[in-house]
Short mmCIF file of C-alpha atoms and ligand atoms in Angstrom, two decimals:
data_model
loop_
_atom_site.label_atom_id
_atom_site.label_comp_id
_atom_site.label_asym_id
_atom_site.label_seq_id
_atom_site.Cartn_x
_atom_site.Cartn_y
_atom_site.Cartn_z
CA MET A 266 19.46 11.02 -7.64
CA HIS A 267 18.65 14.34 -5.72
CA ILE A 268 16.00 13.70 -3.25
CA ILE A 269 13.47 16.54 -2.42
CA ASN A 270 11.47 17.77 0.75
CA PRO A 271 8.35 18.52 -0.65
CA ALA A 272 7.69 20.77 2.15
CA THR A 273 10.61 22.93 1.10
CA GLU A 274 11.50 22.02 -2.09
CA GLU A 275 14.68 21.89 -1.19
CA VAL A 276 17.53 19.14 -1.66
CA LEU A 277 17.38 16.92 1.34
CA ALA A 278 19.95 14.22 -0.02
CA THR A 279 21.70 12.64 -2.86
CA VAL A 280 21.43 8.88 -3.30
CA ALA A 281 22.94 6.93 -5.99
CA GLU A 282 21.16 6.03 -8.79
CA GLY A 283 21.34 2.40 -9.61
CA ASP A 284 20.66 0.82 -12.86
CA ALA A 285 20.44 -2.72 -14.42
CA PRO A 286 24.39 -3.50 -13.53
CA ASP A 287 23.47 -2.90 -9.93
CA ILE A 288 20.43 -4.80 -9.88
CA ASP A 289 22.54 -7.55 -11.44
CA ALA A 290 25.07 -7.37 -8.68
CA ALA A 291 22.15 -7.55 -6.31
CA VAL A 292 20.32 -10.35 -7.74
CA LYS A 293 23.72 -12.13 -7.51
CA ALA A 294 24.50 -11.47 -3.93
CA ALA A 295 20.90 -12.17 -3.18
CA ARG A 296 21.26 -15.86 -5.21
CA GLU A 297 24.37 -16.60 -3.40
CA ALA A 298 22.80 -16.06 -0.01
CA PHE A 299 19.98 -18.20 -1.12
CA GLU A 300 21.61 -21.29 -2.65
CA ASN A 301 24.81 -21.23 -0.40
CA GLY A 302 24.33 -19.03 2.22
CA PRO A 303 22.64 -19.90 5.95
CA TRP A 304 19.58 -17.99 5.74
CA PRO A 305 17.12 -20.81 4.54
CA ARG A 306 18.81 -23.40 6.09
CA ILE A 307 19.02 -22.13 9.77
CA ARG A 308 16.77 -23.36 12.50
CA PRO A 309 13.12 -21.68 11.85
CA HIS A 310 13.36 -20.43 15.31
CA GLN A 311 16.54 -18.33 14.85
CA ARG A 312 14.70 -16.76 11.86
CA THR A 313 11.81 -15.67 14.12
CA GLU A 314 14.57 -13.87 16.39
CA TYR A 315 16.04 -12.18 13.45
CA LEU A 316 12.69 -10.88 12.42
CA LEU A 317 11.65 -9.66 16.10
CA LYS A 318 15.16 -8.32 16.31
CA ILE A 319 14.36 -6.12 13.21
CA ALA A 320 10.86 -4.95 15.06
CA GLU A 321 12.69 -3.94 17.95
CA LEU A 322 15.37 -2.00 16.08
CA VAL A 323 12.45 -0.46 14.14
CA GLN A 324 10.83 0.48 17.44
CA GLN A 325 14.01 1.54 18.99
CA HIS A 326 14.68 4.02 16.13
CA ALA A 327 11.03 4.92 15.70
CA GLU A 328 11.68 8.68 16.08
CA GLU A 329 14.36 8.74 13.48
CA LEU A 330 12.32 6.69 11.19
CA ALA A 331 9.31 8.84 11.48
CA HIS A 332 11.30 12.04 10.79
CA VAL A 333 12.91 10.53 8.01
CA ILE A 334 9.54 9.54 6.55
CA THR A 335 8.14 12.93 7.02
CA LEU A 336 11.19 14.56 5.40
CA ASP A 337 11.24 12.55 2.29
CA ASN A 338 7.53 12.01 1.66
CA GLY A 339 5.67 15.04 3.34
CA LYS A 340 3.05 13.15 5.56
CA PRO A 341 2.34 14.74 8.84
CA ILE A 342 4.70 13.60 11.55
CA SER A 343 1.71 12.01 13.37
CA GLU A 344 1.03 9.90 10.58
CA ALA A 345 4.54 8.85 10.21
CA ARG A 346 5.00 7.88 13.55
CA ASN A 347 1.90 5.65 12.95
CA GLU A 348 3.70 4.11 10.14
CA VAL A 349 6.73 3.28 11.90
CA ALA A 350 4.67 1.40 14.77
CA ARG A 351 2.70 -0.46 12.20
CA ALA A 352 5.77 -1.57 10.27
CA ALA A 353 7.00 -2.84 13.29
CA GLU A 354 4.07 -4.89 14.02
CA VAL A 355 4.33 -6.54 10.73
CA PHE A 356 7.82 -7.94 11.63
CA ILE A 357 6.45 -9.17 14.77
CA PHE A 358 3.37 -10.68 13.11
CA TYR A 359 5.68 -12.36 10.39
CA ALA A 360 8.05 -13.56 12.84
CA GLY A 361 5.51 -15.65 14.57
CA TRP A 362 4.74 -17.27 11.31
CA VAL A 363 8.34 -18.45 10.66
CA THR A 364 7.52 -21.84 12.84
CA LYS A 365 4.03 -22.25 11.64
CA ILE A 366 4.75 -22.64 7.77
CA PHE A 367 3.57 -26.35 7.76
CA GLY A 368 3.59 -29.01 5.22
CA GLU A 369 0.94 -31.72 4.87
CA THR A 370 0.93 -35.28 4.98
CA ASN A 371 -1.12 -36.73 2.52
CA PRO A 372 -3.36 -40.10 2.57
CA SER A 373 -1.87 -41.44 -0.76
CA ASP A 374 -1.59 -45.03 -1.57
CA PRO A 375 -0.70 -47.23 1.57
CA SER A 376 2.64 -48.26 0.16
CA LEU A 377 3.78 -44.78 -0.25
CA PHE A 378 4.37 -42.00 2.21
CA ASN A 379 3.54 -38.63 0.54
CA TYR A 380 4.22 -35.55 2.07
CA THR A 381 4.03 -31.62 0.73
CA LEU A 382 6.76 -29.44 1.77
CA CYS A 383 6.48 -25.77 1.62
CA GLU A 384 9.37 -24.19 0.32
CA PRO A 385 10.76 -20.68 -0.30
CA LEU A 386 10.61 -19.34 -3.63
CA GLY A 387 14.37 -18.00 -4.00
CA VAL A 388 15.12 -14.40 -4.76
CA CYS A 389 12.42 -12.23 -4.61
CA GLY A 390 12.04 -8.93 -6.20
CA GLN A 391 10.32 -5.97 -4.45
CA ILE A 392 9.20 -2.90 -6.10
CA ILE A 393 7.28 -0.43 -3.76
CA PRO A 394 5.80 3.03 -4.53
CA TRP A 395 6.20 6.45 -2.50
CA ASN A 396 3.18 6.55 -0.18
CA GLY A 397 3.95 4.41 2.60
CA PRO A 398 7.96 4.36 2.19
CA LEU A 399 8.54 2.45 5.36
CA SER A 400 5.37 0.35 5.45
CA MET A 401 5.60 -0.89 2.24
CA VAL A 402 9.27 -2.35 2.79
CA ALA A 403 7.61 -4.16 5.77
CA TRP A 404 4.89 -5.83 3.99
CA LYS A 405 7.04 -7.02 1.38
CA VAL A 406 10.32 -7.68 3.02
CA ALA A 407 8.96 -9.42 6.41
CA PRO A 408 6.93 -12.35 4.87
CA ALA A 409 9.46 -12.95 2.16
CA LEU A 410 12.32 -13.31 4.93
CA ALA A 411 9.87 -15.46 7.08
CA CYS A 412 9.53 -17.80 4.44
CA GLY A 413 13.24 -18.27 3.98
CA ASN A 414 13.61 -16.11 0.68
CA THR A 415 16.06 -13.64 0.03
CA VAL A 416 15.03 -10.10 -1.57
CA VAL A 417 16.11 -7.42 -3.63
CA LEU A 418 14.14 -4.40 -2.94
CA LYS A 419 13.64 -0.99 -4.91
CA PRO A 420 12.08 1.74 -3.10
CA ALA A 421 10.40 4.59 -5.31
CA GLU A 422 12.90 7.39 -6.46
CA GLN A 423 10.91 10.18 -4.82
CA THR A 424 11.31 8.43 -1.00
CA PRO A 425 14.13 6.12 -0.87
CA LEU A 426 15.22 7.35 2.40
CA PRO A 427 13.22 5.53 4.77
CA ALA A 428 14.13 1.98 2.84
CA LEU A 429 17.98 2.91 3.34
CA ALA A 430 17.52 3.53 6.98
CA PHE A 431 15.50 0.38 7.26
CA GLY A 432 18.61 -1.45 5.34
CA GLN A 433 20.89 0.08 8.18
CA LEU A 434 18.63 -1.64 10.78
CA THR A 435 18.87 -5.05 8.99
CA LEU A 436 22.78 -4.63 9.22
CA LYS A 437 22.43 -3.97 12.79
CA ALA A 438 20.46 -6.99 13.29
CA GLY A 439 23.11 -9.01 11.77
CA LEU A 440 21.25 -10.67 8.97
CA PRO A 441 23.72 -12.61 6.85
CA ASP A 442 25.01 -11.02 3.75
CA GLY A 443 22.91 -11.05 0.85
CA VAL A 444 19.79 -11.44 2.49
CA VAL A 445 18.45 -7.95 2.04
CA ASN A 446 19.66 -6.18 -0.96
CA ILE A 447 17.98 -2.27 -1.61
CA VAL A 448 18.90 -0.74 -4.69
CA THR A 449 17.82 3.12 -5.39
CA GLY A 450 16.98 4.14 -8.73
CA PHE A 451 14.13 5.00 -11.31
CA GLY A 452 11.41 2.58 -12.36
CA PRO A 453 12.27 2.30 -15.90
CA THR A 454 15.60 1.56 -15.22
CA ALA A 455 16.41 -0.33 -11.96
CA GLY A 456 12.80 -1.16 -11.45
CA ALA A 457 12.32 -2.69 -14.93
CA ALA A 458 15.75 -4.62 -14.40
CA ILE A 459 14.02 -6.36 -11.49
CA ALA A 460 11.14 -7.24 -13.31
CA ARG A 461 12.90 -8.85 -16.43
CA HIS A 462 15.84 -10.41 -14.58
CA SER A 463 15.81 -14.04 -15.66
CA ASP A 464 17.49 -14.95 -11.98
CA VAL A 465 14.76 -13.40 -10.10
CA ASP A 466 11.97 -15.67 -8.97
CA ASN A 467 9.02 -13.48 -7.80
CA VAL A 468 8.22 -9.75 -8.31
CA ALA A 469 5.66 -8.17 -5.80
CA PHE A 470 5.01 -4.72 -7.06
CA THR A 471 2.87 -2.28 -5.47
CA GLY A 472 2.03 0.98 -7.50
CA SER A 473 0.27 2.52 -10.72
CA THR A 474 -2.01 -0.05 -12.73
CA SER A 475 -0.25 0.93 -15.97
CA VAL A 476 3.20 0.06 -14.61
CA GLY A 477 1.54 -3.00 -13.12
CA LYS A 478 0.76 -4.10 -16.53
CA GLU A 479 4.25 -3.27 -17.67
CA ILE A 480 5.58 -5.53 -14.91
CA LEU A 481 3.58 -8.33 -15.91
CA HIS A 482 4.75 -8.18 -19.36
CA ALA A 483 8.26 -8.21 -18.13
CA ALA A 484 7.85 -10.90 -15.71
CA ALA A 485 6.81 -13.24 -18.32
CA GLY A 486 10.34 -13.98 -19.74
CA ASN A 487 11.23 -16.40 -17.20
CA LEU A 488 7.54 -17.04 -15.62
CA LYS A 489 8.16 -15.36 -12.57
CA HIS A 490 5.44 -15.23 -9.56
CA VAL A 491 3.85 -12.01 -9.70
CA SER A 492 1.51 -10.25 -7.29
CA LEU A 493 0.21 -6.77 -7.84
CA GLU A 494 -1.11 -4.32 -5.83
CA LEU A 495 -2.44 -1.22 -7.91
CA GLY A 496 -4.53 1.46 -8.41
CA GLY A 497 -8.13 2.19 -6.77
CA LYS A 498 -11.03 4.33 -6.77
CA SER A 499 -12.78 3.26 -4.02
CA PRO A 500 -16.45 3.77 -3.07
CA ASN A 501 -17.57 5.15 0.18
CA ILE A 502 -21.11 4.83 0.59
CA ILE A 503 -23.17 6.76 3.23
CA PHE A 504 -26.75 5.40 3.68
CA ASP A 505 -29.55 7.66 5.15
CA ASP A 506 -29.77 5.45 8.39
CA ALA A 507 -25.89 6.02 8.87
CA ASN A 508 -24.55 7.75 12.31
CA ILE A 509 -23.74 11.02 10.18
CA GLU A 510 -21.18 12.12 12.54
CA LEU A 511 -18.97 9.22 12.47
CA ALA A 512 -19.68 8.48 8.89
CA VAL A 513 -18.27 12.28 8.11
CA THR A 514 -15.20 11.98 10.42
CA GLY A 515 -14.31 8.60 8.79
CA SER A 516 -15.02 9.82 5.16
CA ALA A 517 -12.78 12.79 5.88
CA THR A 518 -9.86 10.59 7.15
CA GLY A 519 -10.50 7.98 4.29
CA ILE A 520 -9.81 10.65 1.66
CA PHE A 521 -7.29 13.10 3.37
CA ARG A 522 -5.00 10.99 5.40
CA ASN A 523 -1.64 11.07 3.79
CA GLN A 524 -2.89 13.78 1.51
CA GLY A 525 -5.15 11.54 -0.18
CA GLN A 526 -2.10 9.57 -1.61
CA VAL A 527 -3.61 6.19 -0.61
CA CYS A 528 -4.37 3.64 -2.83
CA CYS A 529 -7.32 2.80 -0.91
CA ALA A 530 -8.37 6.26 -0.22
CA GLY A 531 -12.48 6.93 -0.33
CA SER A 532 -12.30 9.26 -3.26
CA ARG A 533 -16.05 8.59 -4.61
CA ILE A 534 -18.42 9.16 -1.77
CA PHE A 535 -21.81 8.12 -2.56
CA VAL A 536 -24.43 9.56 -0.28
CA GLN A 537 -27.96 8.90 -0.07
CA GLN A 538 -30.24 11.61 -1.55
CA LYS A 539 -32.17 12.77 1.85
CA THR A 540 -28.55 12.95 3.73
CA TYR A 541 -26.72 14.49 0.79
CA ASP A 542 -26.75 18.31 1.55
CA GLU A 543 -26.11 17.52 5.20
CA PHE A 544 -23.23 15.51 4.53
CA ALA A 545 -21.78 17.68 2.11
CA GLU A 546 -21.83 20.63 4.35
CA ARG A 547 -20.23 18.48 7.21
CA LEU A 548 -17.70 17.05 5.22
CA THR A 549 -17.03 20.73 3.71
CA GLN A 550 -16.59 21.67 7.26
CA ALA A 551 -14.23 19.09 8.02
CA ALA A 552 -12.01 19.80 5.24
CA SER A 553 -11.84 23.26 6.14
CA SER A 554 -10.78 22.65 9.50
CA ILE A 555 -7.66 20.39 8.71
CA ARG A 556 -4.31 22.13 9.37
CA LEU A 557 -2.36 22.14 6.15
CA GLY A 558 1.06 23.18 7.00
CA ASP A 559 4.69 22.02 8.09
CA PRO A 560 4.59 18.33 8.24
CA LEU A 561 7.08 18.37 11.38
CA GLU A 562 4.97 20.48 13.23
CA PRO A 563 3.02 18.26 15.53
CA ARG A 564 -0.78 20.04 15.28
CA THR A 565 -0.32 19.64 11.36
CA THR A 566 -2.85 17.17 9.95
CA MET A 567 -2.22 17.71 6.19
CA GLY A 568 1.35 18.23 4.49
CA PRO A 569 2.35 18.80 1.10
CA LEU A 570 2.12 16.19 -1.64
CA VAL A 571 5.13 14.06 -2.30
CA SER A 572 6.75 15.81 -5.57
CA GLY A 573 6.21 18.54 -8.03
CA GLU A 574 4.73 16.03 -10.62
CA GLN A 575 2.15 14.82 -8.28
CA TYR A 576 1.29 18.51 -7.31
CA GLU A 577 0.72 19.41 -10.97
CA ARG A 578 -1.24 16.26 -11.72
CA VAL A 579 -3.73 16.96 -8.63
CA LEU A 580 -3.73 20.63 -9.57
CA GLY A 581 -4.84 19.34 -13.32
CA TYR A 582 -7.74 17.32 -11.74
CA LEU A 583 -8.74 20.26 -9.64
CA LYS A 584 -9.30 22.31 -12.89
CA VAL A 585 -10.95 19.49 -14.83
CA GLY A 586 -13.37 19.02 -12.21
CA LYS A 587 -14.12 22.54 -12.46
CA GLN A 588 -14.60 22.38 -16.11
CA GLU A 589 -16.82 19.40 -15.88
CA GLY A 590 -19.09 21.41 -13.83
CA ALA A 591 -18.71 19.99 -10.43
CA SER A 592 -19.12 22.64 -7.83
CA VAL A 593 -16.21 23.18 -5.21
CA ARG A 594 -17.19 23.10 -1.79
CA ALA A 595 -13.89 23.29 -0.09
CA GLY A 596 -10.16 24.04 -1.21
CA GLY A 597 -10.18 23.43 -5.08
CA GLU A 598 -6.61 25.20 -5.35
CA ARG A 599 -3.10 25.14 -4.06
CA GLY A 600 -2.18 26.03 -0.32
CA PRO A 601 -1.35 29.46 0.81
CA GLN A 602 2.36 28.42 1.21
CA SER A 603 5.03 30.16 -1.20
CA ARG A 604 7.26 26.87 -1.21
CA GLY A 605 6.02 23.23 -0.99
CA TYR A 606 3.81 21.18 -2.89
CA PHE A 607 0.72 22.07 -0.86
CA VAL A 608 -2.98 21.37 -2.16
CA ARG A 609 -5.85 22.46 -0.11
CA PRO A 610 -8.02 19.54 0.79
CA THR A 611 -10.92 19.61 -1.62
CA VAL A 612 -14.42 18.66 -1.74
CA PHE A 613 -16.27 18.52 -4.81
CA ALA A 614 -20.41 18.18 -5.06
CA ASP A 615 -22.93 17.51 -7.86
CA VAL A 616 -20.45 15.16 -9.37
CA LYS A 617 -21.58 12.59 -11.92
CA GLY A 618 -20.30 8.96 -12.00
CA SER A 619 -19.33 9.99 -15.57
CA MET A 620 -16.86 12.63 -14.91
CA ARG A 621 -13.28 11.95 -15.00
CA ILE A 622 -12.82 13.10 -11.23
CA ALA A 623 -15.26 10.45 -10.59
CA ARG A 624 -13.40 7.64 -12.82
CA GLU A 625 -9.66 8.24 -12.85
CA GLU A 626 -7.26 7.94 -9.62
CA ILE A 627 -6.34 11.31 -8.65
CA PHE A 628 -3.89 10.16 -5.75
CA GLY A 629 -4.68 13.47 -3.83
CA PRO A 630 -6.82 15.27 -1.24
CA VAL A 631 -9.98 15.38 -3.47
CA ALA A 632 -13.23 14.10 -2.44
CA SER A 633 -15.97 13.52 -5.10
CA LEU A 634 -19.58 13.58 -3.62
CA ILE A 635 -22.01 11.64 -5.69
CA PRO A 636 -25.68 11.12 -5.00
CA PHE A 637 -27.64 7.87 -4.92
CA GLN A 638 -31.14 6.55 -4.32
CA ASP A 639 -31.36 3.26 -3.13
CA GLU A 640 -29.25 0.26 -2.24
CA THR A 641 -29.31 -1.42 -5.52
CA ASP A 642 -28.44 2.29 -7.10
CA ALA A 643 -25.61 2.40 -4.62
CA VAL A 644 -24.26 -1.19 -5.61
CA LEU A 645 -24.27 -0.46 -9.29
CA GLN A 646 -22.56 2.96 -9.09
CA ALA A 647 -20.02 1.55 -6.70
CA ASN A 648 -19.13 -1.01 -9.05
CA ASP A 649 -18.93 0.71 -12.05
CA THR A 650 -15.34 1.24 -12.28
CA ILE A 651 -12.29 -0.75 -13.63
CA TYR A 652 -10.84 -0.94 -9.89
CA GLY A 653 -11.67 -3.07 -6.93
CA LEU A 654 -9.34 -2.27 -4.10
CA ALA A 655 -11.50 -1.32 -1.24
CA ALA A 656 -15.08 -0.16 -0.26
CA ALA A 657 -16.89 1.15 2.60
CA VAL A 658 -20.62 1.40 3.85
CA TRP A 659 -21.91 3.44 6.59
CA THR A 660 -25.32 2.15 7.74
CA ARG A 661 -27.03 0.91 11.07
CA ASP A 662 -28.87 -1.87 9.19
CA ILE A 663 -26.99 -4.99 9.69
CA ASN A 664 -28.40 -7.01 6.70
CA ARG A 665 -27.87 -4.30 4.60
CA ALA A 666 -24.20 -4.33 5.81
CA HIS A 667 -23.62 -8.09 5.28
CA ALA A 668 -25.43 -7.86 1.79
CA LEU A 669 -23.08 -4.99 0.61
CA ALA A 670 -20.30 -6.67 1.91
CA ARG A 671 -20.97 -9.56 -0.43
CA SER A 672 -21.97 -7.28 -3.46
CA LEU A 673 -19.26 -4.87 -3.56
CA LYS A 674 -16.41 -5.91 -5.74
CA ALA A 675 -13.32 -5.20 -3.75
CA GLY A 676 -10.59 -6.74 -1.91
CA THR A 677 -11.50 -5.14 1.39
CA VAL A 678 -14.67 -3.72 2.56
CA TRP A 679 -15.23 -1.43 5.66
CA ILE A 680 -18.45 -1.30 7.43
CA ASN A 681 -18.89 2.05 9.52
CA CYS A 682 -14.84 2.53 9.56
CA TYR A 683 -12.49 3.44 7.00
CA GLY A 684 -8.90 2.51 6.06
CA ILE A 685 -8.24 -0.24 8.70
CA LEU A 686 -5.36 -2.31 7.93
CA ASP A 687 -4.04 -5.04 9.94
CA PRO A 688 -1.14 -7.51 9.36
CA ILE A 689 -3.52 -10.22 10.34
CA SER A 690 -5.86 -9.68 7.37
CA SER A 691 -5.54 -9.90 3.69
CA PHE A 692 -5.16 -6.93 1.37
CA GLY A 693 -5.26 -6.39 -2.31
CA GLY A 694 -7.49 -5.83 -5.29
CA TYR A 695 -10.16 -7.15 -7.52
CA LYS A 696 -10.29 -6.25 -11.20
CA GLN A 697 -7.51 -3.64 -12.31
CA SER A 698 -6.50 -3.02 -8.59
CA GLY A 699 -4.26 -6.15 -9.22
CA PHE A 700 -4.26 -9.59 -8.30
CA GLY A 701 -2.23 -11.82 -5.30
CA ARG A 702 -3.24 -11.02 -1.61
CA GLU A 703 -0.86 -9.50 0.90
CA LEU A 704 -0.69 -9.80 4.60
CA GLY A 705 -2.23 -12.27 6.95
CA LYS A 706 -1.55 -16.02 5.65
CA HIS A 707 -1.58 -14.83 2.12
CA SER A 708 1.69 -13.35 1.94
CA ILE A 709 3.04 -16.83 3.28
CA GLU A 710 1.47 -18.30 0.12
CA LEU A 711 3.02 -15.56 -2.13
CA TYR A 712 6.63 -16.43 -0.91
CA THR A 713 6.25 -20.30 -0.83
CA GLN A 714 5.99 -23.00 -3.28
CA ALA A 715 4.68 -26.38 -2.46
CA LYS A 716 6.78 -29.55 -3.16
CA SER A 717 5.06 -33.00 -3.37
CA VAL A 718 7.46 -36.08 -1.92
CA PHE A 719 6.79 -39.79 -2.51
CA ILE A 720 8.58 -42.41 -0.69
CA LYS A 721 7.82 -45.98 -1.78
CA PHE A 722 8.08 -48.51 1.17
P1 ADP B 1042 3.43 6.52 -9.13
O1 ADP B 1042 2.61 6.73 -10.32
O2 ADP B 1042 2.50 6.53 -7.68
O3 ADP B 1042 4.46 7.04 -8.89
P2 ADP B 1042 4.55 4.06 -10.22
O4 ADP B 1042 3.91 2.79 -10.75
O5 ADP B 1042 5.08 4.79 -11.31
O6 ADP B 1042 3.67 4.81 -9.11
O7 ADP B 1042 5.94 3.77 -9.23
C1 ADP B 1042 5.64 2.71 -8.30
C2 ADP B 1042 7.02 2.02 -8.15
O8 ADP B 1042 7.14 1.46 -9.47
C3 ADP B 1042 8.42 2.90 -7.98
O9 ADP B 1042 9.34 2.07 -7.36
C4 ADP B 1042 8.67 2.97 -9.25
O10 ADP B 1042 10.16 3.29 -9.43
C5 ADP B 1042 8.52 1.76 -10.01
N1 ADP B 1042 8.28 1.96 -11.47
C6 ADP B 1042 7.97 2.77 -12.53
N2 ADP B 1042 8.06 2.22 -13.72
C7 ADP B 1042 8.40 1.26 -13.76
C8 ADP B 1042 8.77 0.07 -14.73
N3 ADP B 1042 8.59 0.55 -16.08
N4 ADP B 1042 9.31 -1.11 -14.23
C9 ADP B 1042 9.41 -1.57 -13.29
N5 ADP B 1042 9.45 -0.54 -12.01
C10 ADP B 1042 8.80 0.85 -12.25
#
């Protein structure tokens, strides 16, 4: 497979195109490592050390990894550096968990000693997208390893290089053979082979809702454990009493970071009527001041979209928005560059909740501004979506903040901030944004299963 640099459209590298037989070989290696290898059997303290070693190697190779991410994915180098730092943090966080995966002793019949073990699942299939090509590796691999599983991971076909660079680091860390297996390839071939494989015990998937549904079907064959982190169309709600300056800056980050290619991007911005015009003007200014260009240049704040396909898709939505009658306040077209998949950060005003740009996930730097009247109207409009990944509220009213945190149907709610993620806190979706929670203790639950043991005196 040719890997394209989205900033130049040139071939960056060529990687192997894995298919079902390669997945099969990887699963065999992972199974052997799980059943007969040392990984699930070593002292937990030792597994902690391995995870810390991986984190240390990621930190030591931070600059190299950040460059690989930017070259492959197109995000600005500052964002790539941040992604590397956060990925290391996830390994450190789960290194600490290894020795805290407790079972239970249960007050059963006094003639019995009953306890519950928390055991690993076995071979974990992991399929990840291209928008966080290293962070998604960390979110999936770190907790699975912490629990004593072995993994077969397939990176997205657009951005396999950060995962491959990470694989090299696991070799350097001296992980036993077969514990981490990375197979590059396309979704319908290599990815589907993981989802349907009868010797894979779980599949953790992050990607589109439509593919998530296919994975769920394919996983039914051997009743794999499934976790799905899917699309979103997250509401970002600005009340008249908000600190408008902070709300504008936070909302701009919420929709424009990573070129808007973020599953929890705040793409539907609801603004209370009195503030609407001022907010629209200020967000337009913020969008216009973004530096779109070479993602390796340190001052760049927006790079190209990840691929030609994504570029066409986003340009298609810009056309749809105009046809539907939304007014373009900023952007609305491709970037000025002669090469590369650059799209200008776009602000659409006069958007109605029924328009396609307000209902479908665009996965690009496109903000839709929608007015609302009061709290009830805001919640109704915000929840009027098939998705439920994240939501944000900007207000100075603490009662309102808490009330909305409860009434918004989303896996994460930010109040007076946007996009904060922390390995300590769960992440995942309501409704068609998926099920299963990653990060925090929730990933430990995803990658373990309980076994109850009864001993008769
Ligand atoms: P996007 O639309 O953002 O590219 P996808 O859901 O298509 O997201 O891709 C996310 C991941 O899922 C990628 O690694 C991709 O290769 C994989 N994938 C795509 N189609 C399938 C499939 N039918 N079965 C398994 N994995 C798939």
